Short mmCIF file of C-alpha atoms and ligand atoms in Angstrom, two decimals:
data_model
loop_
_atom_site.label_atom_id
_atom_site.label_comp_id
_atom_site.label_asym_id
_atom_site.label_seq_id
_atom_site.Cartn_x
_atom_site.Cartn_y
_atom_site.Cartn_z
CA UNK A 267 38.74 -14.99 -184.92
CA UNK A 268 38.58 -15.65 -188.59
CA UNK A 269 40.86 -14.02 -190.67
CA UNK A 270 42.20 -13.39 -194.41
CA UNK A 271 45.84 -12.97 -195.42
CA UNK A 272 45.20 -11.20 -198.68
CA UNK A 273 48.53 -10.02 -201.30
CA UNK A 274 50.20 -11.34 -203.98
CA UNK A 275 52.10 -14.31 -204.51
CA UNK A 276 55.35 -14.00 -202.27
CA UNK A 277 53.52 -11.48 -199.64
CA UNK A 278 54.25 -13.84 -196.78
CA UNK A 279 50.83 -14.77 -196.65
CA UNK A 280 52.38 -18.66 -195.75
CA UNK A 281 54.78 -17.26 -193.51
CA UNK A 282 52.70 -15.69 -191.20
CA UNK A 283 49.93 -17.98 -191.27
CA UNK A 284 52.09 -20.53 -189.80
CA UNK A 285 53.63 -18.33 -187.22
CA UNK A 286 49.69 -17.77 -186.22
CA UNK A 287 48.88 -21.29 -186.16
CA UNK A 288 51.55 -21.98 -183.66
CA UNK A 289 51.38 -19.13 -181.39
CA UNK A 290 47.14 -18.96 -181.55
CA UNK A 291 46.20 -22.96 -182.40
CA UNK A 292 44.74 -21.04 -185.17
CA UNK A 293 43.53 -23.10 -188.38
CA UNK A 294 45.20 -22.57 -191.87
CA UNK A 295 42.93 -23.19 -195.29
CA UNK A 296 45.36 -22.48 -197.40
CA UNK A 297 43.66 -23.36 -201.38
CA UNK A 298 46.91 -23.14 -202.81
CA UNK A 299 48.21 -26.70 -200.27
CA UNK A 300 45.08 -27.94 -200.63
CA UNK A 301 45.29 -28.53 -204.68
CA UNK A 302 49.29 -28.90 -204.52
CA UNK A 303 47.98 -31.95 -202.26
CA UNK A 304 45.15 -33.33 -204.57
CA UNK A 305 47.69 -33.13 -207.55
CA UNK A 306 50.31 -34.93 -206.06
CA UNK A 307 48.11 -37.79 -204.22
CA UNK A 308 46.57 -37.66 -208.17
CA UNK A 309 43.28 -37.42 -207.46
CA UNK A 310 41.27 -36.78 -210.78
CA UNK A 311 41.19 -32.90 -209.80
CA UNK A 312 44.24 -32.91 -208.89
CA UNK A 313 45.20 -33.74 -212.87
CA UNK A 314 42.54 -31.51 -214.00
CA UNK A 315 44.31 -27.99 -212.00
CA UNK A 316 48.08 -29.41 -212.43
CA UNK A 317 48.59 -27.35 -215.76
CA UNK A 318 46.54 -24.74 -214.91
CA UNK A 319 48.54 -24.22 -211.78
CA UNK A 320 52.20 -24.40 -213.78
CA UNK A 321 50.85 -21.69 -216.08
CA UNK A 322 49.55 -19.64 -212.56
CA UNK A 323 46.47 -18.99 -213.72
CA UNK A 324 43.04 -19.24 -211.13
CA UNK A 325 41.52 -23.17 -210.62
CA UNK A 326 37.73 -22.71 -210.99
CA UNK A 327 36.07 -20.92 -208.18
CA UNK A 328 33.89 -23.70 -208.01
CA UNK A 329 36.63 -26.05 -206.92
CA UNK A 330 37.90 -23.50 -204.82
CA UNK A 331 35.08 -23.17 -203.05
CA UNK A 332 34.05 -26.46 -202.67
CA UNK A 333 37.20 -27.34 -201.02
CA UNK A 334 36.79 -24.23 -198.41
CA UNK A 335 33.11 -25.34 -198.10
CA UNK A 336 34.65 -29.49 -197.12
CA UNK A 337 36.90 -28.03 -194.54
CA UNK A 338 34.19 -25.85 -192.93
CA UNK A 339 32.08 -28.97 -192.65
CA UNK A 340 34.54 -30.78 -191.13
CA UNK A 341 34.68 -28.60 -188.67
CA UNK A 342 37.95 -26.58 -189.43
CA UNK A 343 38.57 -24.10 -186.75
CA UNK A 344 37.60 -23.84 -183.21
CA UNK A 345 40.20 -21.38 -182.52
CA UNK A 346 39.51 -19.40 -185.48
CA UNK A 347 40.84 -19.61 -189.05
CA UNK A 348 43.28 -18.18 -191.63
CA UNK A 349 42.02 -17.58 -195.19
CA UNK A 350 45.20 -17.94 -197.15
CA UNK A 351 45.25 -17.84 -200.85
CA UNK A 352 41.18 -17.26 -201.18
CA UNK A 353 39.47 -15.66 -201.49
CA UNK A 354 41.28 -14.77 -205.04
CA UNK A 355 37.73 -13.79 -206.28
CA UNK A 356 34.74 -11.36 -205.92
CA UNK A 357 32.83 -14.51 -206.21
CA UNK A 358 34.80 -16.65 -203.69
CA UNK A 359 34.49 -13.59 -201.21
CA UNK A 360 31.26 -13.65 -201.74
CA UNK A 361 30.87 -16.97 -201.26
CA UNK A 362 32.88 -17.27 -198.09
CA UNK A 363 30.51 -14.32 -196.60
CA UNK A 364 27.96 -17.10 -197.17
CA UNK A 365 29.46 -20.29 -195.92
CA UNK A 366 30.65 -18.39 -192.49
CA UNK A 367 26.76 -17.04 -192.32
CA UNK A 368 25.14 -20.46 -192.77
CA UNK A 369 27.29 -21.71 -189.92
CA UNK A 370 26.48 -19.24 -187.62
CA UNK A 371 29.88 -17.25 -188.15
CA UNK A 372 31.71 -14.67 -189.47
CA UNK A 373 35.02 -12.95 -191.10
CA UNK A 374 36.49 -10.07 -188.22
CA UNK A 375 39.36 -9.41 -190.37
CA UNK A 376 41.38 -9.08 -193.79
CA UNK A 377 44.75 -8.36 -193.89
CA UNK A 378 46.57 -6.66 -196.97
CA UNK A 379 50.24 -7.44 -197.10
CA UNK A 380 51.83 -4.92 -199.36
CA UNK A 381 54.94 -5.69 -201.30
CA UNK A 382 56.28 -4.16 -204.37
CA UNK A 383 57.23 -6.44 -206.87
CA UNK A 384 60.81 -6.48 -207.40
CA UNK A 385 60.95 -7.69 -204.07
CA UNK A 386 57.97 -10.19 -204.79
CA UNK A 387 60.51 -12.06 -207.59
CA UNK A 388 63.51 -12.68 -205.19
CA UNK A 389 61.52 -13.95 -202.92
CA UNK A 390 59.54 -16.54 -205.10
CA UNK A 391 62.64 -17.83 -206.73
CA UNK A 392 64.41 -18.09 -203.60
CA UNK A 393 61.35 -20.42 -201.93
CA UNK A 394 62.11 -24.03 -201.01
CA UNK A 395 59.89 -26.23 -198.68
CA UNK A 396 60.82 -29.11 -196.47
CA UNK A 397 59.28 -32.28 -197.55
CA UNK A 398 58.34 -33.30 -195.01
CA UNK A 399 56.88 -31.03 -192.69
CA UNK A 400 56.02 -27.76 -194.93
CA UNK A 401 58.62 -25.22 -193.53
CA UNK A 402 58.80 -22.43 -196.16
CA UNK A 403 62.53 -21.37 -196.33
CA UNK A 404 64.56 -19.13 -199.08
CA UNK A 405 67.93 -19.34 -199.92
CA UNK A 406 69.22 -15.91 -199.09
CA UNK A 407 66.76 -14.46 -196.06
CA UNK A 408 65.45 -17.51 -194.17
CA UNK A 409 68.03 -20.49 -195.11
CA UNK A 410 68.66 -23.66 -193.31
CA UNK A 411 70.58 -23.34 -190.23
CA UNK A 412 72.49 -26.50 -191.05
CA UNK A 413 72.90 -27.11 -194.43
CA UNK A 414 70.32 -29.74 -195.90
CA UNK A 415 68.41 -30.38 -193.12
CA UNK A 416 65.24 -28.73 -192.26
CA UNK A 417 65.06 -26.52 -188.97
CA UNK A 418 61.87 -27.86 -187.64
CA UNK A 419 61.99 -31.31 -188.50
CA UNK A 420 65.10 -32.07 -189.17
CA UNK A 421 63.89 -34.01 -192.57
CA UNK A 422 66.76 -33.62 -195.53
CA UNK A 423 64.29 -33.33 -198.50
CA UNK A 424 63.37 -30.19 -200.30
CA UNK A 425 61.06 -28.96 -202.97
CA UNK A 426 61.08 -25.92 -205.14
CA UNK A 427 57.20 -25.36 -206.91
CA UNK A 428 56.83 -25.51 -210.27
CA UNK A 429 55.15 -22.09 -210.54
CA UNK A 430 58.21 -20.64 -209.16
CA UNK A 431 59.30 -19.72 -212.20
CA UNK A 432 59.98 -15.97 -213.01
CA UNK A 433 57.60 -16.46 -216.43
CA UNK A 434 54.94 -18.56 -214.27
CA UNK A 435 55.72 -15.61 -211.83
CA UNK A 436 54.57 -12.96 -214.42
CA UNK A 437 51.41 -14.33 -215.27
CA UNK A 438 50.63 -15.18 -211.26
CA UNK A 439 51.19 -11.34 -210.72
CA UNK A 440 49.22 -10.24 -213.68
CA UNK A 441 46.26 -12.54 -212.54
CA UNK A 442 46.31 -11.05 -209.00
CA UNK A 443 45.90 -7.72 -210.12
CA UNK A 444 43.71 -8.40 -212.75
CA UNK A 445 41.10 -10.95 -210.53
CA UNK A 446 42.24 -10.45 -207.10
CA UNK A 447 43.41 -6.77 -206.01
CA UNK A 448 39.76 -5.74 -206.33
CA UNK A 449 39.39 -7.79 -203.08
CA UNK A 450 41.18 -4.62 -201.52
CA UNK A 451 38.17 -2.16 -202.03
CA UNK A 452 35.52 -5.26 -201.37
CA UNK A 453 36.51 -5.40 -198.06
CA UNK A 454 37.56 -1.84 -197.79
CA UNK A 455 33.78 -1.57 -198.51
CA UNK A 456 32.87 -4.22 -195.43
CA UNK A 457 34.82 -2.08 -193.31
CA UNK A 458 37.43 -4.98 -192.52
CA UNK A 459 40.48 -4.51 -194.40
CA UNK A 460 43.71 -3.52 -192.29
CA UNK A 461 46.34 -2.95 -194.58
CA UNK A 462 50.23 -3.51 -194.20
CA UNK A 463 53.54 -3.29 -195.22
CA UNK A 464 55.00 -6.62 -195.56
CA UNK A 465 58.53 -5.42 -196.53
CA UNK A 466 60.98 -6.10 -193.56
CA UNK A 467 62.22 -9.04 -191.50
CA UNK A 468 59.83 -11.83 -190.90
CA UNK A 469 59.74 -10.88 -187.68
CA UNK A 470 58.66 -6.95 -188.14
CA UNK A 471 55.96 -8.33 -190.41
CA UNK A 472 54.60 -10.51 -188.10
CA UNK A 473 54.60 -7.39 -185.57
CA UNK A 474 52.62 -5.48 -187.96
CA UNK A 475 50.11 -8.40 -188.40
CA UNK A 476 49.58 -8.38 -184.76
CA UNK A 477 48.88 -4.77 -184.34
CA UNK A 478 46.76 -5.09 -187.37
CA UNK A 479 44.25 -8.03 -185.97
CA UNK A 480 44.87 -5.97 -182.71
CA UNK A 481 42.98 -2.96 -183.59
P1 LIG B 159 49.13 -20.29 -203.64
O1 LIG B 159 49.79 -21.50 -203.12
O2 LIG B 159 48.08 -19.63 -202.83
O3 LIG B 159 50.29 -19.27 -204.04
P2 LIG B 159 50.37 -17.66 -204.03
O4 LIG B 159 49.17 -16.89 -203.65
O5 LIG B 159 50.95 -17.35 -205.35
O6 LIG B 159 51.24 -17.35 -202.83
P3 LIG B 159 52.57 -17.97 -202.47
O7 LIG B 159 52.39 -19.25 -201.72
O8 LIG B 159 53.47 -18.03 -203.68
O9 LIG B 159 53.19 -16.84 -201.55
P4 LIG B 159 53.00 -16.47 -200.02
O10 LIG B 159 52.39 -15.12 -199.94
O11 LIG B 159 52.35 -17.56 -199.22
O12 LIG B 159 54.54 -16.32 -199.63
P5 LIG B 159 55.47 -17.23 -198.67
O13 LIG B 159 55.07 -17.03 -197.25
O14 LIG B 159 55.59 -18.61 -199.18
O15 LIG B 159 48.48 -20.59 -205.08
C1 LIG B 159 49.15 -21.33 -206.07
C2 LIG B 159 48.23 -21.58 -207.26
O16 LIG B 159 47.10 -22.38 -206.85
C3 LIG B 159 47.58 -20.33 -207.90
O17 LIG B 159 48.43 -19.73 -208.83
C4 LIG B 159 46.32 -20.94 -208.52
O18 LIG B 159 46.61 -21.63 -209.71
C5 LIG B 159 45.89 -21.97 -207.48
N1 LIG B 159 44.98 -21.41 -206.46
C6 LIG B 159 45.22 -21.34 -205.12
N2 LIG B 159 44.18 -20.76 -204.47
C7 LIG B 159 43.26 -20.46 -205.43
C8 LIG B 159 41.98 -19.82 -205.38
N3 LIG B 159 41.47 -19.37 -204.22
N4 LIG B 159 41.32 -19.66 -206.55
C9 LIG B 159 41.82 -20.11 -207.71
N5 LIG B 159 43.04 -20.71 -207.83
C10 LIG B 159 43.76 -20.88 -206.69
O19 LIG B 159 56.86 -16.44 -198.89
C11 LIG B 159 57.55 -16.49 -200.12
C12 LIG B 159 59.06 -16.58 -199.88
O20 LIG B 159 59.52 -15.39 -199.26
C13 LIG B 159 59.50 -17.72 -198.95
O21 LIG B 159 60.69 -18.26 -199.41
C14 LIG B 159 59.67 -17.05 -197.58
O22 LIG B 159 60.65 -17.71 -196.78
C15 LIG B 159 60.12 -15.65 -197.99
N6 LIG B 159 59.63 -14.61 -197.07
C16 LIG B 159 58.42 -14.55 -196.45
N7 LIG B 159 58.31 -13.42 -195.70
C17 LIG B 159 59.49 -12.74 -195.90
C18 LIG B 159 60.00 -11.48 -195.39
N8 LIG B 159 59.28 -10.70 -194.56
N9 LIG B 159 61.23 -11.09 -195.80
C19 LIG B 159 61.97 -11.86 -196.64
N10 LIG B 159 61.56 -13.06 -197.12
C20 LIG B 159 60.32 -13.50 -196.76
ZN1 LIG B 160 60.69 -29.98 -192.02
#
């Protein structure tokens, strides 16, 4: 089954795509690790998207794409994969429609995590991630169990993003709606968007996600 966690930055889309790679051996493309990783193994791309990323505004699709378009070839995905962060773009959706047809497969599901965005803020600036292993936490509703050192792992070194910032935030909010919300009624259109509210415990949300790829 391949999916797409589509919202805006702070949805969950992260958290639950790692909750279905454990519990499904699911695959997660997530864009957004992929260039974090180029820019700090500094790869020449990786220089050429660090600003743009700080600022939060969109990396070309054609990097984007190209990067989806490497880890399809390399076989990403047996089990199925998890879209997350892209497509941010009518082209990149359209594109993806392509890549999965030219390998013989196909997209059985988007789903829309709502959030409004007050609560969109406190959870970006409350984000760390382990170091080591890439366990998202935040301060207030998913800390560390024991203090500086990571759940999973147990590695002691933590990293806040640079776009975490509430003005970086701004602009990453006004380029969603602007570029990516008209994903919603794209796939609306294709007859695969399941839409759902990703207010609640981590838990309840990854209920709802469930049902949703359910039905
Ligand atoms: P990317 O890395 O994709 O960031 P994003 O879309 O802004 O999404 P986030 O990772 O911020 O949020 P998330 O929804 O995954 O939330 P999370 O689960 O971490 O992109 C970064 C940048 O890369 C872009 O701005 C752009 O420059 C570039 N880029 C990437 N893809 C691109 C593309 N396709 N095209 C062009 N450019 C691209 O959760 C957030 C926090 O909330 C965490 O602390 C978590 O613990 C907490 N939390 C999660 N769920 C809950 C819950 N239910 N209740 C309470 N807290 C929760
Ligand atoms: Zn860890």
């Amino acid at each position: 089954m391949n999916i797409i966690l589509l919202g805006p930055p702070g949805a969950g889309k992260g958290t639950q795509a790692r909750r279905l790679v454990e519990e499904r051996g699911m695959v997660q493309l997530s864009t957004g690790d992929m260039l974090r990783a180029a820019k700090s193994s500094g790869t020449e791309m990786g220089k050429q998207v660090a600003a743009v990323m700080e600022r939060g505004d969109l990396v070309t699709d054609e990097i984007v794409i190209g990067l989806i378009a490497e880890q399809l070839d390399q076989g990403a995905g047996e089990k199925g994969i998890i879209f997350d962060g892209f497509p941010r773009t009518l082209a990149q959706a359209d594109a993806l429609g392509e890549l999965l047809a030219a390998r013989g497969s196909k997209l059985d599901a988007v789903v829309e995590m709502k959030v409004d965005a007050d609560a969109l803020v406190s959870r970006i600036t409350g984000r760390f991630t382990c170091d080591n292993c890439g366990e998202v936490y935040h301060d207030t509703t998913k800390p560390l169990s024991v203090e500086g050192k990571c759940d999973k792992c147990g590695g002691t070194s933590f990293t806040r993003r640079a776009d975490d910032t509430e003005e970086a935030l701004r602009n990453r909010l006004m380029v969603y709606y602007r570029d990516t919300a008209p994903l919603i009624g794209y796939y609306y259109a294709h007859k695969s968007l399941r839409s759902i509210d990703g207010l609640g415990e981590i838990e309840e949300v990854a209920g709802r996600v469930k049902s949703a790829l359910a039905s």
